PDB file of N, CA and C in Angstrom:
ATOM      1  N   MET W   1     154.451 272.320 122.661  1.00 39.00           N
ATOM      2  CA  MET W   1     155.790 271.826 123.277  1.00 39.00           C
ATOM      3  C   MET W   1     155.377 272.038 124.595  1.00 39.00           C
ATOM      4  N   ALA W   2     155.571 271.344 125.503  1.00 44.00           N
ATOM      5  CA  ALA W   2     155.590 272.036 126.925  1.00 44.00           C
ATOM      6  C   ALA W   2     156.863 272.324 127.319  1.00 44.00           C
ATOM      7  N   ARG W   3     156.909 273.370 127.910  1.00 43.00           N
ATOM      8  CA  ARG W   3     157.963 274.340 128.769  1.00 43.00           C
ATOM      9  C   ARG W   3     157.645 274.223 130.275  1.00 43.00           C
ATOM     10  N   VAL W   4     158.687 274.115 131.071  1.00 44.00           N
ATOM     11  CA  VAL W   4     158.468 274.691 132.126  1.00 44.00           C
ATOM     12  C   VAL W   4     159.651 275.538 132.428  1.00 44.00           C
ATOM     13  N   ARG W   5     159.108 276.620 133.294  1.00 43.00           N
ATOM     14  CA  ARG W   5     159.926 277.890 133.062  1.00 43.00           C
ATOM     15  C   ARG W   5     160.231 278.264 134.875  1.00 43.00           C
ATOM     16  N   ASP W   6     161.433 278.590 134.593  1.00 41.00           N
ATOM     17  CA  ASP W   6     161.672 278.525 136.367  1.00 41.00           C
ATOM     18  C   ASP W   6     161.596 280.438 136.453  1.00 41.00           C
ATOM     19  N   ARG W   7     161.028 280.621 137.832  1.00 41.00           N
ATOM     20  CA  ARG W   7     160.797 282.147 138.063  1.00 41.00           C
ATOM     21  C   ARG W   7     161.209 282.467 139.121  1.00 41.00           C
ATOM     22  N   THR W   8     161.982 281.278 139.750  1.00 39.00           N
ATOM     23  CA  THR W   8     163.420 281.670 140.937  1.00 39.00           C
ATOM     24  C   THR W   8     164.925 281.622 140.071  1.00 39.00           C
ATOM     25  N   ARG W   9     165.895 282.042 141.096  1.00 39.00           N
ATOM     26  CA  ARG W   9     167.020 281.963 140.697  1.00 39.00           C
ATOM     27  C   ARG W   9     167.843 280.049 140.723  1.00 39.00           C
ATOM     28  N   ALA W  10     168.447 279.912 139.847  1.00 40.00           N
ATOM     29  CA  ALA W  10     169.246 278.920 139.902  1.00 40.00           C
ATOM     30  C   ALA W  10     169.473 278.305 141.223  1.00 40.00           C
ATOM     31  N   VAL W  11     169.441 276.665 141.380  1.00 40.00           N
ATOM     32  CA  VAL W  11     169.827 276.116 142.439  1.00 40.00           C
ATOM     33  C   VAL W  11     171.477 275.806 142.381  1.00 40.00           C
ATOM     34  N   ALA W  12     172.111 275.710 143.257  1.00 39.00           N
ATOM     35  CA  ALA W  12     173.590 275.876 143.194  1.00 39.00           C
ATOM     36  C   ALA W  12     173.882 274.943 144.191  1.00 39.00           C
ATOM     37  N   PRO W  13     175.111 274.086 143.844  1.00 42.00           N
ATOM     38  CA  PRO W  13     175.492 273.334 145.256  1.00 42.00           C
ATOM     39  C   PRO W  13     176.447 273.900 145.903  1.00 42.00           C
ATOM     40  N   VAL W  14     176.556 273.634 146.855  1.00 40.00           N
ATOM     41  CA  VAL W  14     176.879 274.050 148.411  1.00 40.00           C
ATOM     42  C   VAL W  14     177.528 272.759 149.450  1.00 40.00           C
ATOM     43  N   GLY W  15     178.790 272.191 149.343  1.00 41.00           N
ATOM     44  CA  GLY W  15     179.205 271.246 149.214  1.00 41.00           C
ATOM     45  C   GLY W  15     178.418 270.294 149.209  1.00 41.00           C
ATOM     46  N   ASP W  16     177.893 269.436 149.694  1.00 42.00           N
ATOM     47  CA  ASP W  16     177.469 268.017 149.411  1.00 42.00           C
ATOM     48  C   ASP W  16     175.574 268.249 149.613  1.00 42.00           C
ATOM     49  N   GLN W  17     175.327 269.463 150.067  1.00 44.00           N
ATOM     50  CA  GLN W  17     174.090 270.072 149.577  1.00 44.00           C
ATOM     51  C   GLN W  17     173.356 270.950 148.754  1.00 44.00           C
ATOM     52  N   MET W  18     172.307 271.163 148.342  1.00 45.00           N
ATOM     53  CA  MET W  18     172.049 272.264 147.402  1.00 45.00           C
ATOM     54  C   MET W  18     171.380 273.142 148.211  1.00 45.00           C
ATOM     55  N   THR W  19     171.479 274.476 147.792  1.00 43.00           N
ATOM     56  CA  THR W  19     170.648 275.658 148.457  1.00 43.00           C
ATOM     57  C   THR W  19     169.902 276.685 146.840  1.00 43.00           C
ATOM     58  N   THR W  20     169.269 277.187 147.494  1.00 45.00           N
ATOM     59  CA  THR W  20     168.690 278.396 146.669  1.00 45.00           C
ATOM     60  C   THR W  20     168.932 279.395 146.403  1.00 45.00           C
ATOM     61  N   ASP W  21     169.497 280.812 145.973  1.00 49.00           N
ATOM     62  CA  ASP W  21     169.778 281.698 145.955  1.00 49.00           C
ATOM     63  C   ASP W  21     168.573 282.537 146.839  1.00 49.00           C
ATOM     64  N   ASN W  22     167.660 281.837 147.055  1.00 48.00           N
ATOM     65  CA  ASN W  22     166.589 282.743 147.994  1.00 48.00           C
ATOM     66  C   ASN W  22     166.502 282.321 149.150  1.00 48.00           C
ATOM     67  N   ASP W  23     166.959 281.409 149.572  1.00 49.00           N
ATOM     68  CA  ASP W  23     166.896 281.109 151.249  1.00 49.00           C
ATOM     69  C   ASP W  23     168.488 280.593 151.285  1.00 49.00           C
ATOM     70  N   THR W  24     168.820 280.381 152.629  1.00 48.00           N
ATOM     71  CA  THR W  24     170.341 279.560 153.268  1.00 48.00           C
ATOM     72  C   THR W  24     170.280 278.478 153.997  1.00 48.00           C
ATOM     73  N   GLU W  25     168.886 277.703 153.290  1.00 51.00           N
ATOM     74  CA  GLU W  25     168.637 276.464 154.127  1.00 51.00           C
ATOM     75  C   GLU W  25     168.792 275.388 153.152  1.00 51.00           C
ATOM     76  N   PRO W  26     169.127 274.391 153.336  1.00 51.00           N
ATOM     77  CA  PRO W  26     169.128 273.755 152.573  1.00 51.00           C
ATOM     78  C   PRO W  26     167.994 273.281 151.477  1.00 51.00           C
ATOM     79  N   ALA W  27     168.238 272.639 150.580  1.00 53.00           N
ATOM     80  CA  ALA W  27     166.955 272.236 149.830  1.00 53.00           C
ATOM     81  C   ALA W  27     166.706 270.961 150.168  1.00 53.00           C
ATOM     82  N   ALA W  28     166.272 270.135 149.424  1.00 53.00           N
ATOM     83  CA  ALA W  28     165.545 269.269 149.382  1.00 53.00           C
ATOM     84  C   ALA W  28     166.786 267.806 149.034  1.00 53.00           C
ATOM     85  N   ASP W  29     166.955 266.945 150.057  1.00 56.00           N
ATOM     86  CA  ASP W  29     167.814 266.121 149.520  1.00 56.00           C
ATOM     87  C   ASP W  29     167.003 264.629 149.052  1.00 56.00           C
ATOM     88  N   ALA W  30     167.317 263.427 148.784  1.00 59.00           N
ATOM     89  CA  ALA W  30     167.226 262.578 147.974  1.00 59.00           C
ATOM     90  C   ALA W  30     165.771 261.656 149.065  1.00 59.00           C
ATOM     91  N   THR W  31     165.304 262.564 150.028  1.00 60.00           N
ATOM     92  CA  THR W  31     164.313 261.829 151.303  1.00 60.00           C
ATOM     93  C   THR W  31     163.373 262.538 150.945  1.00 60.00           C
ATOM     94  N   GLY W  32     162.983 263.868 149.536  1.00 60.00           N
ATOM     95  CA  GLY W  32     161.821 263.820 149.273  1.00 60.00           C
ATOM     96  C   GLY W  32     161.459 265.221 150.103  1.00 60.00           C
ATOM     97  N   VAL W  33     162.099 265.715 150.880  1.00 68.00           N
ATOM     98  CA  VAL W  33     161.347 266.604 151.717  1.00 68.00           C
ATOM     99  C   VAL W  33     161.874 268.080 150.650  1.00 68.00           C
ATOM    100  N   GLY W  34     160.831 268.978 150.661  1.00 83.00           N
ATOM    101  CA  GLY W  34     161.168 270.061 149.994  1.00 83.00           C
ATOM    102  C   GLY W  34     160.870 269.916 148.700  1.00 83.00           C
ATOM    103  N   LEU W  35     161.519 271.122 147.853  1.00 88.00           N
ATOM    104  CA  LEU W  35     161.442 270.746 146.247  1.00 88.00           C
ATOM    105  C   LEU W  35     162.438 271.214 146.013  1.00 88.00           C
ATOM    106  N   THR W  36     163.045 271.017 144.537  1.00 90.00           N
ATOM    107  CA  THR W  36     164.214 271.136 143.972  1.00 90.00           C
ATOM    108  C   THR W  36     163.562 271.656 142.400  1.00 90.00           C
ATOM    109  N   ARG W  37     163.714 273.235 142.124  1.00 90.00           N
ATOM    110  CA  ARG W  37     163.233 273.386 140.853  1.00 90.00           C
ATOM    111  C   ARG W  37     164.526 273.347 139.834  1.00 90.00           C
ATOM    112  N   ILE W  38     163.340 272.574 138.578  1.00 90.00           N
ATOM    113  CA  ILE W  38     164.346 272.398 137.543  1.00 90.00           C
ATOM    114  C   ILE W  38     163.637 273.002 136.605  1.00 90.00           C
ATOM    115  N   THR W  39     164.883 273.669 135.335  1.00 91.00           N
ATOM    116  CA  THR W  39     164.110 273.745 134.007  1.00 91.00           C
ATOM    117  C   THR W  39     164.426 273.142 132.879  1.00 91.00           C
ATOM    118  N   PHE W  40     163.820 272.477 132.130  1.00 89.00           N
ATOM    119  CA  PHE W  40     164.269 271.797 130.912  1.00 89.00           C
ATOM    120  C   PHE W  40     163.247 272.052 129.765  1.00 89.00           C
ATOM    121  N   ASN W  41     163.568 271.672 128.574  1.00 94.00           N
ATOM    122  CA  ASN W  41     162.904 272.295 127.119  1.00 94.00           C
ATOM    123  C   ASN W  41     162.819 270.493 126.818  1.00 94.00           C
ATOM    124  N   ALA W  42     161.355 270.558 126.332  1.00 95.00           N
ATOM    125  CA  ALA W  42     160.752 268.928 126.108  1.00 95.00           C
ATOM    126  C   ALA W  42     161.244 269.228 124.729  1.00 95.00           C
ATOM    127  N   ASN W  43     161.543 268.134 123.929  1.00 96.00           N
ATOM    128  CA  ASN W  43     161.533 267.863 122.269  1.00 96.00           C
ATOM    129  C   ASN W  43     159.776 267.682 122.092  1.00 96.00           C
ATOM    130  N   ALA W  44     159.361 267.137 120.765  1.00 97.00           N
ATOM    131  CA  ALA W  44     157.954 266.936 120.217  1.00 97.00           C
ATOM    132  C   ALA W  44     157.773 265.826 120.839  1.00 97.00           C
ATOM    133  N   ARG W  45     158.918 264.445 120.790  1.00 96.00           N
ATOM    134  CA  ARG W  45     158.468 263.486 121.126  1.00 96.00           C
ATOM    135  C   ARG W  45     157.997 263.494 122.653  1.00 96.00           C
ATOM    136  N   ALA W  46     158.777 263.810 123.474  1.00 96.00           N
ATOM    137  CA  ALA W  46     158.845 264.107 125.088  1.00 96.00           C
ATOM    138  C   ALA W  46     157.478 265.062 125.215  1.00 96.00           C
ATOM    139  N   ALA W  47     157.122 266.232 124.908  1.00 97.00           N
ATOM    140  CA  ALA W  47     155.726 266.945 125.137  1.00 97.00           C
ATOM    141  C   ALA W  47     154.639 266.014 124.637  1.00 97.00           C
ATOM    142  N   THR W  48     154.824 264.895 123.927  1.00 97.00           N
ATOM    143  CA  THR W  48     153.686 264.496 123.277  1.00 97.00           C
ATOM    144  C   THR W  48     153.493 263.229 124.818  1.00 97.00           C
ATOM    145  N   ALA W  49     154.428 262.631 124.803  1.00 97.00           N
ATOM    146  CA  ALA W  49     154.711 262.055 126.113  1.00 97.00           C
ATOM    147  C   ALA W  49     154.009 262.483 127.325  1.00 97.00           C
ATOM    148  N   LEU W  50     154.554 263.976 127.614  1.00 97.00           N
ATOM    149  CA  LEU W  50     153.903 264.378 128.611  1.00 97.00           C
ATOM    150  C   LEU W  50     152.129 264.662 128.770  1.00 97.00           C
ATOM    151  N   THR W  51     151.845 264.765 127.853  1.00 97.00           N
ATOM    152  CA  THR W  51     150.398 265.355 127.285  1.00 97.00           C
ATOM    153  C   THR W  51     149.161 263.617 127.349  1.00 97.00           C
ATOM    154  N   THR W  52     150.217 262.741 126.909  1.00 98.00           N
ATOM    155  CA  THR W  52     149.895 261.389 127.069  1.00 98.00           C
ATOM    156  C   THR W  52     149.405 260.425 128.409  1.00 98.00           C
ATOM    157  N   ILE W  53     151.130 260.824 129.497  1.00 97.00           N
ATOM    158  CA  ILE W  53     150.858 260.808 130.802  1.00 97.00           C
ATOM    159  C   ILE W  53     150.033 261.183 131.614  1.00 97.00           C
ATOM    160  N   MET W  54     149.777 262.509 131.411  1.00 97.00           N
ATOM    161  CA  MET W  54     148.466 263.502 131.914  1.00 97.00           C
ATOM    162  C   MET W  54     147.679 263.357 131.877  1.00 97.00           C
ATOM    163  N   ALA W  55     147.082 262.982 130.446  1.00 97.00           N
ATOM    164  CA  ALA W  55     145.668 262.721 130.090  1.00 97.00           C
ATOM    165  C   ALA W  55     145.346 261.097 130.494  1.00 97.00           C
ATOM    166  N   ALA W  56     146.022 259.936 130.509  1.00 97.00           N
ATOM    167  CA  ALA W  56     146.195 258.657 131.485  1.00 97.00           C
ATOM    168  C   ALA W  56     146.113 258.997 132.745  1.00 97.00           C
ATOM    169  N   SER W  57     147.026 259.510 133.655  1.00 96.00           N
ATOM    170  CA  SER W  57     146.937 259.684 135.069  1.00 96.00           C
ATOM    171  C   SER W  57     145.652 260.933 135.609  1.00 96.00           C
ATOM    172  N   GLY W  58     145.521 261.737 135.083  1.00 97.00           N
ATOM    173  CA  GLY W  58     144.971 262.710 135.405  1.00 97.00           C
ATOM    174  C   GLY W  58     145.744 263.804 136.306  1.00 97.00           C
ATOM    175  N   ASP W  59     147.146 263.536 136.090  1.00 97.00           N
ATOM    176  CA  ASP W  59     148.250 264.150 136.889  1.00 97.00           C
ATOM    177  C   ASP W  59     148.584 265.734 136.166  1.00 97.00           C
ATOM    178  N   ASN W  60     148.723 266.975 136.767  1.00 96.00           N
ATOM    179  CA  ASN W  60     149.120 268.041 136.135  1.00 96.00           C
ATOM    180  C   ASN W  60     150.934 267.958 135.578  1.00 96.00           C
ATOM    181  N   LYS W  61     151.041 268.758 134.669  1.00 95.00           N
ATOM    182  CA  LYS W  61     152.510 268.584 134.365  1.00 95.00           C
ATOM    183  C   LYS W  61     154.040 267.888 135.708  1.00 95.00           C
ATOM    184  N   THR W  62     153.684 268.753 136.797  1.00 94.00           N
ATOM    185  CA  THR W  62     154.782 268.657 137.694  1.00 94.00           C
ATOM    186  C   THR W  62     154.346 267.495 138.394  1.00 94.00           C
ATOM    187  N   ASP W  63     153.518 266.750 138.751  1.00 96.00           N
ATOM    188  CA  ASP W  63     153.189 265.412 139.226  1.00 96.00           C
ATOM    189  C   ASP W  63     153.629 264.060 138.115  1.00 96.00           C
ATOM    190  N   ALA W  64     152.911 264.670 136.859  1.00 97.00           N
ATOM    191  CA  ALA W  64     153.562 263.777 135.904  1.00 97.00           C
ATOM    192  C   ALA W  64     154.968 263.571 135.602  1.00 97.00           C
ATOM    193  N   ILE W  65     155.945 264.663 135.558  1.00 96.00           N
ATOM    194  CA  ILE W  65     157.179 264.600 135.403  1.00 96.00           C
ATOM    195  C   ILE W  65     157.878 263.605 136.430  1.00 96.00           C
ATOM    196  N   ASN W  66     157.255 264.160 137.619  1.00 95.00           N
ATOM    197  CA  ASN W  66     157.879 263.863 138.840  1.00 95.00           C
ATOM    198  C   ASN W  66     157.726 262.420 139.044  1.00 95.00           C
ATOM    199  N   ASN W  67     156.628 261.498 138.649  1.00 96.00           N
ATOM    200  CA  ASN W  67     156.271 260.234 138.628  1.00 96.00           C
ATOM    201  C   ASN W  67     157.009 259.651 137.397  1.00 96.00           C
ATOM    202  N   SER W  68     157.106 260.034 136.410  1.00 96.00           N
ATOM    203  CA  SER W  68     157.758 259.829 135.279  1.00 96.00           C
ATOM    204  C   SER W  68     159.591 259.539 135.789  1.00 96.00           C
ATOM    205  N   LEU W  69     159.904 260.449 136.084  1.00 95.00           N
ATOM    206  CA  LEU W  69     161.279 260.200 136.669  1.00 95.00           C
ATOM    207  C   LEU W  69     161.628 259.125 137.870  1.00 95.00           C
ATOM    208  N   ARG W  70     160.847 259.118 138.463  1.00 95.00           N
ATOM    209  CA  ARG W  70     160.932 258.069 139.493  1.00 95.00           C
ATOM    210  C   ARG W  70     160.416 256.376 138.881  1.00 95.00           C
ATOM    211  N   ALA W  71     159.419 256.395 137.731  1.00 95.00           N
ATOM    212  CA  ALA W  71     159.479 255.367 137.249  1.00 95.00           C
ATOM    213  C   ALA W  71     160.924 255.178 136.437  1.00 95.00           C
ATOM    214  N   MET W  72     161.481 256.160 135.682  1.00 94.00           N
ATOM    215  CA  MET W  72     162.292 255.664 134.969  1.00 94.00           C
ATOM    216  C   MET W  72     163.646 255.140 135.886  1.00 94.00           C
ATOM    217  N   ALA W  73     163.403 255.892 136.923  1.00 94.00           N
ATOM    218  CA  ALA W  73     164.593 255.362 137.893  1.00 94.00           C
ATOM    219  C   ALA W  73     164.810 254.014 138.316  1.00 94.00           C
ATOM    220  N   THR W  74     163.311 253.424 138.637  1.00 94.00           N
ATOM    221  CA  THR W  74     162.684 252.304 139.056  1.00 94.00           C
ATOM    222  C   THR W  74     163.510 251.565 137.875  1.00 94.00           C
ATOM    223  N   LEU W  75     163.089 251.513 136.756  1.00 94.00           N
ATOM    224  CA  LEU W  75     163.109 250.729 135.406  1.00 94.00           C
ATOM    225  C   LEU W  75     164.594 250.370 135.192  1.00 94.00           C
ATOM    226  N   ILE W  76     165.610 252.088 135.394  1.00 93.00           N
ATOM    227  CA  ILE W  76     167.275 251.478 134.903  1.00 93.00           C
ATOM    228  C   ILE W  76     167.618 250.902 136.189  1.00 93.00           C
ATOM    229  N   GLY W  77     167.303 250.710 137.489  1.00 92.00           N
ATOM    230  CA  GLY W  77     167.641 249.563 138.244  1.00 92.00           C
ATOM    231  C   GLY W  77     167.089 248.804 138.296  1.00 92.00           C
ATOM    232  N   LEU W  78     166.195 248.081 137.499  1.00 93.00           N
ATOM    233  CA  LEU W  78     165.612 246.923 137.000  1.00 93.00           C
ATOM    234  C   LEU W  78     166.488 245.953 135.866  1.00 93.00           C
ATOM    235  N   ALA W  79     167.133 247.059 135.227  1.00 93.00           N
ATOM    236  CA  ALA W  79     167.326 246.784 133.964  1.00 93.00           C
ATOM    237  C   ALA W  79     168.965 245.842 133.857  1.00 93.00           C
ATOM    238  N   HIS W  80     168.948 245.183 132.943  1.00 93.00           N
ATOM    239  CA  HIS W  80     170.463 244.459 133.002  1.00 93.00           C
ATOM    240  C   HIS W  80     171.796 245.134 132.597  1.00 93.00           C
ATOM    241  N   ASP W  81     172.642 245.100 132.959  1.00 91.00           N
ATOM    242  CA  ASP W  81     173.956 245.699 132.811  1.00 91.00           C
ATOM    243  C   ASP W  81     174.104 246.283 131.314  1.00 91.00           C
ATOM    244  N   ASP W  82     173.382 245.287 130.433  1.00 92.00           N
ATOM    245  CA  ASP W  82     173.377 246.117 129.122  1.00 92.00           C
ATOM    246  C   ASP W  82     172.119 247.582 128.757  1.00 92.00           C
ATOM    247  N   GLY W  83     171.783 247.264 129.673  1.00 92.00           N
ATOM    248  CA  GLY W  83     170.633 248.208 129.607  1.00 92.00           C
ATOM    249  C   GLY W  83     169.142 247.778 129.273  1.00 92.00           C
ATOM    250  N   ALA W  84     169.313 246.707 129.039  1.00 95.00           N
ATOM    251  CA  ALA W  84     167.702 245.540 128.627  1.00 95.00           C
ATOM    252  C   ALA W  84     166.997 245.679 129.621  1.00 95.00           C
ATOM    253  N   LEU W  85     165.587 245.789 129.294  1.00 94.00           N
ATOM    254  CA  LEU W  85     164.717 245.338 130.132  1.00 94.00           C
ATOM    255  C   LEU W  85     163.572 244.660 129.655  1.00 94.00           C
ATOM    256  N   ARG W  86     163.499 243.378 130.033  1.00 94.00           N
ATOM    257  CA  ARG W  86     162.236 242.614 129.623  1.00 94.00           C
ATOM    258  C   ARG W  86     160.820 242.804 129.851  1.00 94.00           C
ATOM    259  N   VAL W  87     160.066 242.842 129.138  1.00 94.00           N
ATOM    260  CA  VAL W  87     158.495 243.493 129.878  1.00 94.00           C
ATOM    261  C   VAL W  87     157.805 242.677 129.203  1.00 94.00           C
ATOM    262  N   ILE W  88     156.613 242.222 129.867  1.00 96.00           N
ATOM    263  CA  ILE W  88     156.094 240.990 129.928  1.00 96.00           C
ATOM    264  C   ILE W  88     154.632 241.906 129.484  1.00 96.00           C
ATOM    265  N   ALA W  89     154.013 241.760 128.369  1.00 96.00           N
ATOM    266  CA  ALA W  89     152.529 242.130 128.162  1.00 96.00           C
ATOM    267  C   ALA W  89     151.612 241.380 128.699  1.00 96.00           C
ATOM    268  N   GLN W  90     150.243 242.118 128.739  1.00 96.00           N
ATOM    269  CA  GLN W  90     149.169 241.586 128.983  1.00 96.00           C
ATOM    270  C   GLN W  90     148.646 240.179 128.051  1.00 96.00           C
ATOM    271  N   ASP W  91     149.026 240.014 126.782  1.00 97.00           N
ATOM    272  CA  ASP W  91     148.753 238.932 126.009  1.00 97.00           C
ATOM    273  C   ASP W  91     150.285 237.771 126.327  1.00 97.00           C
ATOM    274  N   GLY W  92     151.082 238.091 127.199  1.00 96.00           N
ATOM    275  CA  GLY W  92     151.834 237.311 127.451  1.00 96.00           C
ATOM    276  C   GLY W  92     152.955 237.408 126.482  1.00 96.00           C
ATOM    277  N   ALA W  93     153.141 238.356 125.716  1.00 97.00           N
ATOM    278  CA  ALA W  93     154.036 238.433 124.453  1.00 97.00           C
ATOM    279  C   ALA W  93     155.729 239.466 125.359  1.00 97.00           C
ATOM    280  N   THR W  94     156.727 238.710 125.460  1.00 96.00           N
ATOM    281  CA  THR W  94     157.913 239.736 125.897  1.00 96.00           C
ATOM    282  C   THR W  94     158.128 240.312 124.710  1.00 96.00           C
ATOM    283  N   HIS W  95     158.686 241.800 125.350  1.00 96.00           N
ATOM    284  CA  HIS W  95     159.162 242.902 124.847  1.00 96.00           C
ATOM    285  C   HIS W  95     160.480 243.395 125.367  1.00 96.00           C
ATOM    286  N   ILE W  96     161.742 243.787 124.455  1.00 96.00           N
ATOM    287  CA  ILE W  96     162.509 244.298 125.244  1.00 96.00           C
ATOM    288  C   ILE W  96     163.058 245.905 124.890  1.00 96.00           C
ATOM    289  N   VAL W  97     163.196 246.629 126.392  1.00 94.00           N
ATOM    290  CA  VAL W  97     163.366 247.558 125.372  1.00 94.00           C
ATOM    291  C   VAL W  97     164.916 247.953 126.313  1.00 94.00           C
ATOM    292  N   HIS W  98     165.261 248.891 125.818  1.00 93.00           N
ATOM    293  CA  HIS W  98     166.799 249.108 126.248  1.00 93.00           C
ATOM    294  C   HIS W  98     166.679 250.380 126.138  1.00 93.00           C
ATOM    295  N   LEU W  99     167.533 250.694 127.438  1.00 89.00           N
ATOM    296  CA  LEU W  99     167.334 252.011 128.320  1.00 89.00           C
ATOM    297  C   LEU W  99     169.194 252.552 128.090  1.00 89.00           C
ATOM    298  N   PRO W 100     168.909 253.673 128.993  1.00 81.00           N
ATOM    299  CA  PRO W 100     170.503 254.156 128.539  1.00 81.00           C
ATOM    300  C   PRO W 100     171.375 253.994 129.684  1.00 81.00           C
TER     301      PRO W 100
END
């Protein structure tokens, strides 16, 4: 099971910005400057998916998770209002994926 551990204190909101307990400067915003530490528990399917992504891309866990989050955000933006996303496979077959 993949597990990311938080070795610092949690990030807490301060107004519209985020700061960590370890510093007084605002943490990264959506521009990608800086880091935001996140802890989560991966279920068996997510852990298997992470391992698959790491093997296919050669990325470490952090990079695989970061790239996956960006990819998911892009897919959600491309999906229809009902969450349906039509994907055309290399063989020309159309698949419909339902996103949350």
